[in-house]
Structure formats: structure tokens, C-alpha cells
Short mmCIF file of N, CA and C in Angstrom, two decimals:
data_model
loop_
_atom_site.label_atom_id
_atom_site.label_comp_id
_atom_site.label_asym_id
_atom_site.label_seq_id
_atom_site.Cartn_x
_atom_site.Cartn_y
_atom_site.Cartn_z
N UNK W 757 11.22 -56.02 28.94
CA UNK W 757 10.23 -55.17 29.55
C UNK W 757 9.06 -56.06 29.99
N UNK W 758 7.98 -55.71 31.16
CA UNK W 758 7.23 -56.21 31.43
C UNK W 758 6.37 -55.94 30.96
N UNK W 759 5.51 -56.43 30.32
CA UNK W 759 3.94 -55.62 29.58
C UNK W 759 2.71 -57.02 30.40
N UNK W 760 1.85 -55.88 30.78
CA UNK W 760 0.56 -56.21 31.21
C UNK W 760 -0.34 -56.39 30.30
N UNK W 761 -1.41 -57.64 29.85
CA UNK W 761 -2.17 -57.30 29.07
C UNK W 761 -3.31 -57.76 29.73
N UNK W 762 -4.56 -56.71 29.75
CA UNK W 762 -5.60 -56.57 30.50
C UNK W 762 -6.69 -56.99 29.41
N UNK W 763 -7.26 -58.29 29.36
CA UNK W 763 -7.97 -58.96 28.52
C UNK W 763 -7.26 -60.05 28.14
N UNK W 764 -8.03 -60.99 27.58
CA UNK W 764 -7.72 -62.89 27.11
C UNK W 764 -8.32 -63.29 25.57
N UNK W 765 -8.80 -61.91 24.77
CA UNK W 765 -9.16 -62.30 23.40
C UNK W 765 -8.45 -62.04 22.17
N UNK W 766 -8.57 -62.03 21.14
CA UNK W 766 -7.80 -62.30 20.14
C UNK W 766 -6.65 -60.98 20.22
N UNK W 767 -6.72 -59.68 20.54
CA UNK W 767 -6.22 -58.94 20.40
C UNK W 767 -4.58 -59.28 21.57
N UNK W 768 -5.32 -59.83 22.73
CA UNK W 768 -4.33 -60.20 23.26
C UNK W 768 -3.60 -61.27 23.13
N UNK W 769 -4.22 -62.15 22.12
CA UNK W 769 -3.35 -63.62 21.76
C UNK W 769 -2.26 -62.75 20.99
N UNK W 770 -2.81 -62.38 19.80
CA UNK W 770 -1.96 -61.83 18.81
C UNK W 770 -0.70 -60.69 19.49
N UNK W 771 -1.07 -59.42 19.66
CA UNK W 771 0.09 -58.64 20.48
C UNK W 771 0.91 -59.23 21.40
N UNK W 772 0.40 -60.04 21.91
CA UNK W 772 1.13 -60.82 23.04
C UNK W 772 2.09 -61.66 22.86
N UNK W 773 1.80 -62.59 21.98
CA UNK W 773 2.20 -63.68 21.09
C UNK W 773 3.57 -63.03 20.39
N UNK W 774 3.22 -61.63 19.93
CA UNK W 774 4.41 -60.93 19.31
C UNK W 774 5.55 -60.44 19.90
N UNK W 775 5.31 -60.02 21.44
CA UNK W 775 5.49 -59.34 22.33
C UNK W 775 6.55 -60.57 23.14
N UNK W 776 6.29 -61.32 23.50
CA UNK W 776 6.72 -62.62 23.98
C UNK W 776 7.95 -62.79 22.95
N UNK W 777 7.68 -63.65 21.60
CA UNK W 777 8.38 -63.49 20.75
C UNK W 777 9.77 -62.75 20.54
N UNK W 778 9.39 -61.02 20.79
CA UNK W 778 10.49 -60.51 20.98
C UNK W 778 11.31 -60.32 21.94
N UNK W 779 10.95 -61.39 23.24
CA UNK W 779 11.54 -61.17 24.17
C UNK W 779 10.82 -60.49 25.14
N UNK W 780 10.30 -59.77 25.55
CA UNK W 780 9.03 -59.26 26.42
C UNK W 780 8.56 -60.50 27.58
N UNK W 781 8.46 -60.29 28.94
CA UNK W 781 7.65 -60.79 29.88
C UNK W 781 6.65 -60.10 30.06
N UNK W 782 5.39 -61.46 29.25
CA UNK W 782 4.23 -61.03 29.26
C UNK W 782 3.09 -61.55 30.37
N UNK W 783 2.64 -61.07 30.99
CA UNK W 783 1.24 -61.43 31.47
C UNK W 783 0.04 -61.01 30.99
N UNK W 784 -1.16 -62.11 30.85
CA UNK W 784 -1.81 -61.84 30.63
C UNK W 784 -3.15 -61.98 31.91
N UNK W 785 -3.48 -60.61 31.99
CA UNK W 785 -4.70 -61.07 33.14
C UNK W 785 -5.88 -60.38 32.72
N UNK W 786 -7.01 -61.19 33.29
CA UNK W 786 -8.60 -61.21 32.70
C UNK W 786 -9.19 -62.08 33.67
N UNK W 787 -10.27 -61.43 33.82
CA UNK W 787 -11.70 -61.97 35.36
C UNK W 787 -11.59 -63.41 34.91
N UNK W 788 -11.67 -64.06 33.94
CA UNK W 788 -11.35 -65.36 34.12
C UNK W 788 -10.06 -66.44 34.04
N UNK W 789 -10.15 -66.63 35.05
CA UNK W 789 -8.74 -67.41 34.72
C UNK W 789 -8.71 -67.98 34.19
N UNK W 790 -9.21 -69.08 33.68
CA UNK W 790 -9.33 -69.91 32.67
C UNK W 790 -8.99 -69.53 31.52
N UNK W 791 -9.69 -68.54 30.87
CA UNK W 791 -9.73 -67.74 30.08
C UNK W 791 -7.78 -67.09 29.46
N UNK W 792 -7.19 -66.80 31.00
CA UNK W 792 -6.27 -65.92 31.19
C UNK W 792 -5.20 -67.60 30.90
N UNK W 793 -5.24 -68.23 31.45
CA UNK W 793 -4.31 -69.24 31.41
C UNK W 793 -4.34 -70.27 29.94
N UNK W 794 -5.27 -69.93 28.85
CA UNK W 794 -5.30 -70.45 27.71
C UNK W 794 -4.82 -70.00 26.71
N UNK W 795 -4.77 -68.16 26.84
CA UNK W 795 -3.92 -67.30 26.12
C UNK W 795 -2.94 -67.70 26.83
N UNK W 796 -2.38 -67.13 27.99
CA UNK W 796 -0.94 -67.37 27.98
C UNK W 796 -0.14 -68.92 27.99
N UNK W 797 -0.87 -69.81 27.94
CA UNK W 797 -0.57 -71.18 27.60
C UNK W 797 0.06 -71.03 26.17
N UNK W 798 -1.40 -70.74 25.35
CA UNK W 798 -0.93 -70.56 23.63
C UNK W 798 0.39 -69.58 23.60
N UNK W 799 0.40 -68.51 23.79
CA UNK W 799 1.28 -67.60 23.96
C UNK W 799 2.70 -67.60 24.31
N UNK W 800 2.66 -68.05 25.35
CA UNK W 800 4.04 -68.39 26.27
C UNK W 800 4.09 -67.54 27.43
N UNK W 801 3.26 -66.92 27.93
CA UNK W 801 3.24 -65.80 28.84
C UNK W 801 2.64 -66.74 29.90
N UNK W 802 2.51 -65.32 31.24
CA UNK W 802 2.26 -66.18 32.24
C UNK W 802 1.03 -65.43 32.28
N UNK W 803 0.24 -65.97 32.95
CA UNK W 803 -1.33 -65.80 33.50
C UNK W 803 -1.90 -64.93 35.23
N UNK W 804 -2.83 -64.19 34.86
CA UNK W 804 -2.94 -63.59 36.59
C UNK W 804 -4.38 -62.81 36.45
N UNK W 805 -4.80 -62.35 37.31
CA UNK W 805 -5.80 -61.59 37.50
C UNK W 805 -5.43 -60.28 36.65
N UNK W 806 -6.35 -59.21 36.98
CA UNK W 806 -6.15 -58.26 36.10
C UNK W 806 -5.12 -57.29 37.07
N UNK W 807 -4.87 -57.45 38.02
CA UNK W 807 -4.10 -56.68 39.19
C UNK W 807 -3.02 -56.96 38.18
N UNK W 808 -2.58 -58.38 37.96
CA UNK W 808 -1.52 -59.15 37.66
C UNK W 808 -1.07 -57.91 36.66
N UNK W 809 -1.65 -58.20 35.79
CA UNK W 809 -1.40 -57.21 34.42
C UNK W 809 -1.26 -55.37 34.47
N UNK W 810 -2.00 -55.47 35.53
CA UNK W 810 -1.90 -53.81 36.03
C UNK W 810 -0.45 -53.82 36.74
N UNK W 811 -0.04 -54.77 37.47
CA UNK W 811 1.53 -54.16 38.02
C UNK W 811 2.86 -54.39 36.83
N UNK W 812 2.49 -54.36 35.79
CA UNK W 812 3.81 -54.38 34.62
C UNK W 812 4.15 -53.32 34.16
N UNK W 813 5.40 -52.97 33.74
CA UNK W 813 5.64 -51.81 33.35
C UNK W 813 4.74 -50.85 32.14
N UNK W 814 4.30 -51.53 31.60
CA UNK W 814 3.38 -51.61 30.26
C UNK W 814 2.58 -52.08 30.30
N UNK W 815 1.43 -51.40 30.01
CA UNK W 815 -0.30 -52.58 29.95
C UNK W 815 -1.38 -51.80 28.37
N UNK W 816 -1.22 -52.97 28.08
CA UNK W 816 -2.46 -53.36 26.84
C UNK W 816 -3.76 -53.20 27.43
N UNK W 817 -4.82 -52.52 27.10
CA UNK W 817 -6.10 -52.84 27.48
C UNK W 817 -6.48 -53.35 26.26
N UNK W 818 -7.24 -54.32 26.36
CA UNK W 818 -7.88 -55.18 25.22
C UNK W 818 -9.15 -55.72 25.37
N UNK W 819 -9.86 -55.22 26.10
CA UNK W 819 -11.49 -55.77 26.65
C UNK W 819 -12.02 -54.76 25.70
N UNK W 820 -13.63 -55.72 26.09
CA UNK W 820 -14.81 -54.86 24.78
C UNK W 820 -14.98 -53.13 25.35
N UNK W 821 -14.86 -52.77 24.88
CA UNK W 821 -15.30 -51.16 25.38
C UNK W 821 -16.45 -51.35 26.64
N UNK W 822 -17.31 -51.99 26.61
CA UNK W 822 -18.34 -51.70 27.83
C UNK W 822 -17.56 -51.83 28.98
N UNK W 823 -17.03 -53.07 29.10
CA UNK W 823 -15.83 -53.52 30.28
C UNK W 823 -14.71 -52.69 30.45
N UNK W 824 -14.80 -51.37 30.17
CA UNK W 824 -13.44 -50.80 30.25
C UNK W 824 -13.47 -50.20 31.83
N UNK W 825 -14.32 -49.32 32.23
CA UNK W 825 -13.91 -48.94 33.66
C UNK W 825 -14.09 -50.41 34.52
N UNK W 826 -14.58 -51.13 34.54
CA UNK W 826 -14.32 -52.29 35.56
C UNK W 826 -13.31 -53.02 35.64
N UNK W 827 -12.68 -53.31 33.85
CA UNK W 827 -11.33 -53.86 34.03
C UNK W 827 -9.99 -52.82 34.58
N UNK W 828 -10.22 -51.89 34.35
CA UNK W 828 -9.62 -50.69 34.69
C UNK W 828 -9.11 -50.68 36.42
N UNK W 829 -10.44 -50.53 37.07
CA UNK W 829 -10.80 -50.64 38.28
C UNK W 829 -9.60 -51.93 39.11
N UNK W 830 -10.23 -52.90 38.47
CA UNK W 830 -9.30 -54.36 39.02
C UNK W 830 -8.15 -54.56 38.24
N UNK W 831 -7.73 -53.54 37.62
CA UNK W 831 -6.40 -53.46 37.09
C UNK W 831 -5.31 -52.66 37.94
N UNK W 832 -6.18 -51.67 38.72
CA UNK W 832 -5.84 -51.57 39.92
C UNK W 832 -5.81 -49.87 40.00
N UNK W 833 -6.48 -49.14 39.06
CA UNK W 833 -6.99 -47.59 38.73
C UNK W 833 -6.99 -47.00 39.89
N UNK W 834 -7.75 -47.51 40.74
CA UNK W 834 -8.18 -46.92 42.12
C UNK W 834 -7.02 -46.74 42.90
N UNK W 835 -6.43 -48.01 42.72
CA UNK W 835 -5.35 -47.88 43.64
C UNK W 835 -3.96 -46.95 43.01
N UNK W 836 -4.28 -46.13 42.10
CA UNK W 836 -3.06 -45.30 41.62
C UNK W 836 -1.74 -46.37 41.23
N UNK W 837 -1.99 -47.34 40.69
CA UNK W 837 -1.29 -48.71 40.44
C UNK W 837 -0.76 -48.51 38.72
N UNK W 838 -1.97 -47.94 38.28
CA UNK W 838 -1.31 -47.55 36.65
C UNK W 838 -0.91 -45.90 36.55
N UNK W 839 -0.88 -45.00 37.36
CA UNK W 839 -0.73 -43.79 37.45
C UNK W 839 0.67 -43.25 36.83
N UNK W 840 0.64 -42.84 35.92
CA UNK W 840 1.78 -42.59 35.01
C UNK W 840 2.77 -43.68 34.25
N UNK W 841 2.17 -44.81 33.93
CA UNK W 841 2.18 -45.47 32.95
C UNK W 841 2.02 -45.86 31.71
N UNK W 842 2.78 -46.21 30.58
CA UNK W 842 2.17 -46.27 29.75
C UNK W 842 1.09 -47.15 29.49
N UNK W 843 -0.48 -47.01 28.81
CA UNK W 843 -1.16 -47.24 28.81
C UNK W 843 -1.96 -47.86 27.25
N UNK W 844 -1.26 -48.70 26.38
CA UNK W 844 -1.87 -48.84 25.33
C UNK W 844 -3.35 -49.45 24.89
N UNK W 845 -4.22 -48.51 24.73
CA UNK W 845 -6.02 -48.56 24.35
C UNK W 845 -5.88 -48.65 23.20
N UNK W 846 -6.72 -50.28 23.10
CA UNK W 846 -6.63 -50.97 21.80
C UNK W 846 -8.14 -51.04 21.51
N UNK W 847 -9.42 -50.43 22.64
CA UNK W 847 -10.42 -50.69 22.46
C UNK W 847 -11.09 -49.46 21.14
N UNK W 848 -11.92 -50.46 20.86
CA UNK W 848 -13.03 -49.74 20.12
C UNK W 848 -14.69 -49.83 20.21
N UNK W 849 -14.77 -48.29 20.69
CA UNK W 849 -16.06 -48.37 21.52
C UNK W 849 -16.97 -47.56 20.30
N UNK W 850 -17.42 -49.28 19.51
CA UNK W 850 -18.53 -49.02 18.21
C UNK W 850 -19.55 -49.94 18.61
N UNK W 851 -20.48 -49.48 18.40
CA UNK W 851 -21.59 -50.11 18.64
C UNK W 851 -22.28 -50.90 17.30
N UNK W 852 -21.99 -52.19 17.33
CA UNK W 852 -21.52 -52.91 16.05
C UNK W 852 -22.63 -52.78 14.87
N UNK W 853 -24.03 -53.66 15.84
CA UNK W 853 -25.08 -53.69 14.64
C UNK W 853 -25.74 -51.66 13.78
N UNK W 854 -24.84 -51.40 14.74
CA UNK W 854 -25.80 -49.47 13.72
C UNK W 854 -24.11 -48.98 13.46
N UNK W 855 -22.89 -49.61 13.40
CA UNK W 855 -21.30 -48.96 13.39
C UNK W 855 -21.72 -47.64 13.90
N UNK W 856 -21.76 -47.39 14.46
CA UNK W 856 -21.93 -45.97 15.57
C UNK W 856 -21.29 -46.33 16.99
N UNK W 857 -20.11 -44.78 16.98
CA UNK W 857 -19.56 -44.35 18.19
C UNK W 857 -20.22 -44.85 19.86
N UNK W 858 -20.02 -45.68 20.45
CA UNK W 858 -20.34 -46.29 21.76
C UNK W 858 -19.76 -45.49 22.87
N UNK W 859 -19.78 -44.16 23.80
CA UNK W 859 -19.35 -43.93 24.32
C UNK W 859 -20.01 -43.88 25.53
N UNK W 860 -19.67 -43.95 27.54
CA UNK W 860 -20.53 -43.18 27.82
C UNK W 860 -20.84 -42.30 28.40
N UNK W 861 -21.75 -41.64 28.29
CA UNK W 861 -22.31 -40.35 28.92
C UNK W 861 -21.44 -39.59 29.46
N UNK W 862 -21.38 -38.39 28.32
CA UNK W 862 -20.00 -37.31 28.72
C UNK W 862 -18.83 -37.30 27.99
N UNK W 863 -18.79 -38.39 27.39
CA UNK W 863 -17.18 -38.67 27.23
C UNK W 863 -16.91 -38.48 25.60
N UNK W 864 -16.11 -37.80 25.57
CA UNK W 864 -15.74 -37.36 23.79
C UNK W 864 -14.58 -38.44 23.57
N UNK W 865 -13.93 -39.20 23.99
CA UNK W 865 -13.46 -39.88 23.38
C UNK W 865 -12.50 -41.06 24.49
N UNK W 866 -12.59 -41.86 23.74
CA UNK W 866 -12.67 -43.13 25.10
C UNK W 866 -10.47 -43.31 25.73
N UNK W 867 -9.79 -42.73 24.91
CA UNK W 867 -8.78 -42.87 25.08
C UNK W 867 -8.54 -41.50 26.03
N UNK W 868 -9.33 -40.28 25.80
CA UNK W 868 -9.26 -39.48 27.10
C UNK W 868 -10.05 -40.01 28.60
N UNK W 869 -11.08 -40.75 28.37
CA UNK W 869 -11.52 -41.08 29.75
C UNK W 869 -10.70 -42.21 30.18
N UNK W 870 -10.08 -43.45 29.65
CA UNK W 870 -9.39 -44.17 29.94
C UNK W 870 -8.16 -43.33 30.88
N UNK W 871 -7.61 -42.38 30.25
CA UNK W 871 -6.34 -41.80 30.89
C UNK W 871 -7.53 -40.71 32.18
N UNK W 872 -8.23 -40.78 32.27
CA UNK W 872 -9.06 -39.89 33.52
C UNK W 872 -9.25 -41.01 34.50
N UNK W 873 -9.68 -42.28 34.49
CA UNK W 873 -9.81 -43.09 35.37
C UNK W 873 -8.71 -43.83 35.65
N UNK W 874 -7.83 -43.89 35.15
CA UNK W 874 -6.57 -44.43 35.14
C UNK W 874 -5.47 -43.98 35.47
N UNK W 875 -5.07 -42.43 35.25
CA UNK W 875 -3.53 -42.00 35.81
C UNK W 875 -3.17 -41.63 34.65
N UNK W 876 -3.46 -42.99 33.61
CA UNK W 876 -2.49 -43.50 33.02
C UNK W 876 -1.46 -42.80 31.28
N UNK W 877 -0.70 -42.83 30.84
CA UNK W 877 -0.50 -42.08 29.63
C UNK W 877 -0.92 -42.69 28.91
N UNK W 878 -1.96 -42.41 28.41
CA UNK W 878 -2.75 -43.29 27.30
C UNK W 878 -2.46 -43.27 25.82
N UNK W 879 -1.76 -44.12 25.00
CA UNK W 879 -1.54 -44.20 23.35
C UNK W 879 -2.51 -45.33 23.11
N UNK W 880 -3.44 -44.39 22.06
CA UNK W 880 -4.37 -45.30 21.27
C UNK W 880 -3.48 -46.12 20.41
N UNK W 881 -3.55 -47.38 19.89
CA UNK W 881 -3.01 -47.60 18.46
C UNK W 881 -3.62 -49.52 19.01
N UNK W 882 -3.63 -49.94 17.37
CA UNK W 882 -4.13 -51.25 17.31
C UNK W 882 -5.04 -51.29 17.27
N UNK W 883 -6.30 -50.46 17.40
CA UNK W 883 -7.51 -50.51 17.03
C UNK W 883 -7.95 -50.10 15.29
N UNK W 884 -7.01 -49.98 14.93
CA UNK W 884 -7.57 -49.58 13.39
C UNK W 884 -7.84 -51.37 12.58
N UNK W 885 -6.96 -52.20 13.30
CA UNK W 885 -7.07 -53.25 12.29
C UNK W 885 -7.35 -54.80 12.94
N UNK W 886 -8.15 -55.87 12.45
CA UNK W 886 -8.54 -56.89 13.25
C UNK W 886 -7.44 -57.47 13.79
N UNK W 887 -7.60 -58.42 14.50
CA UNK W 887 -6.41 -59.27 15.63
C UNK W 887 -5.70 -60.17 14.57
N UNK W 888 -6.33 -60.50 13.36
CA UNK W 888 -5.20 -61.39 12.57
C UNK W 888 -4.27 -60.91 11.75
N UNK W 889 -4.79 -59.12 11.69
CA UNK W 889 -3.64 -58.86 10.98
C UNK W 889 -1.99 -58.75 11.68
N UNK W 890 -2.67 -58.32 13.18
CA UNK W 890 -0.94 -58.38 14.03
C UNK W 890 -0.78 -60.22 14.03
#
């Protein structure tokens, strides 16, 4: 299977890393390439923009919660590119120094607005536990 992973930080080393592992063609894409080509270096995956990662059968979002509609956006949202896809939201939108709920304005819960700007079928999971435990 192809899985997209939209972000280059630990969450995506680790899932990815696993994902690869089992056989999975992974990309990983994130606004920096650099960034994108060091995970999938470590990894074994290949590297791309966030489009990159938006055209796989499967896509990881793994950016900080603030960055979610922009990576979204250049993941290719607009363009109805993730529109009935599965969509795995790994973010957690806490607002660290007060641990309080980060959402914004309007939104009861970030795995329903993700699937509103996105198309996409959104399954939360992987956010309950840090990147070293996967």
C-alpha cells in the first residue's frame, strides 16, 4: 500500500519506519525538503512535498496542530486530492505550557474539522502515546 505521511518529525520517523518495515511504500512529504529527505533517508522511504504525500493511498497527518489547515491545503484539500480517503490524525491540538485543549474558533474537535477541510475519512489514533513508544 501507498501511505502518505504529511510531516518530517518524530511521529513520522517512527510510524513510517514501521510502515516501510512491513513492506509499505512510504513517502514522506513536509514544506521542507530537507527536513522531508532526512526522515525518509533514516527511514527508507522516499521524500516529496506535501502534494507528494497527499497523492498515496493512505496519509498520516503528523504536523503540530497549528499547521494543520495549511499542511492540509498543500496536501492538496482544495484540490479534492484527499476526498474520501483514509485519513489518519495523529495530531494533538494541546496547548502545552497550561495542557489545555488548542482548538480553533468553532471547532469541537480537531479530527471532525480535519475531515471538513479535507474530504477525508478521518481515524484519530496515535495520538495517545509519544513517538518512541511506536
Amino acid at each position: 500500500m501507498r501511505v502518505g505521511i504529511v510531516g518530517a518529525g518524530a511521529m513520522a520517523r517512527a510510524l513510517g519506519g514501521r510502515w516501510v518495515a512491513a513492506g509499505h511504500e512510504v513517502v514522506i512529504g513536509a514544506r521542507s525538503k530537507a527536513k522531508a529527505m532526512s526522515v525518509a533517508d533514516v527511514i527508507g522511504a522516499r521524500f516529496g512535498a506535501l502534494a507528494d504525500a497527499g497523492a498515496a493511498d493512505v496519509v498520516l497527518l503528523a504536523v503540530h496542530h497549528a499547521g494543520v489547515d495549511d499542511a492540509l491545503r498543500q496536501a492538496g484539500a482544495d484540490s479534492g486530492r484527499l476526498t474520501g480517503k483514509v485519513l489518519i490524525d495523529c495530531t494533538n491540538p494541546v496547548e502545552l505550557r497550561r495542557f489545555t485543549i488548542d482548538l480553533p474558533d468553532g471547532v469541537a474537535s480537531m479530527a471532525e474539522h480535519v475531515a471538513a477541510i479535507s474530504g477525508a475519512r478521518v481515524v484519530k489514533a496515535f495520538n495517545m502515546c509519544d513517538a518512541t513508544v511506536w
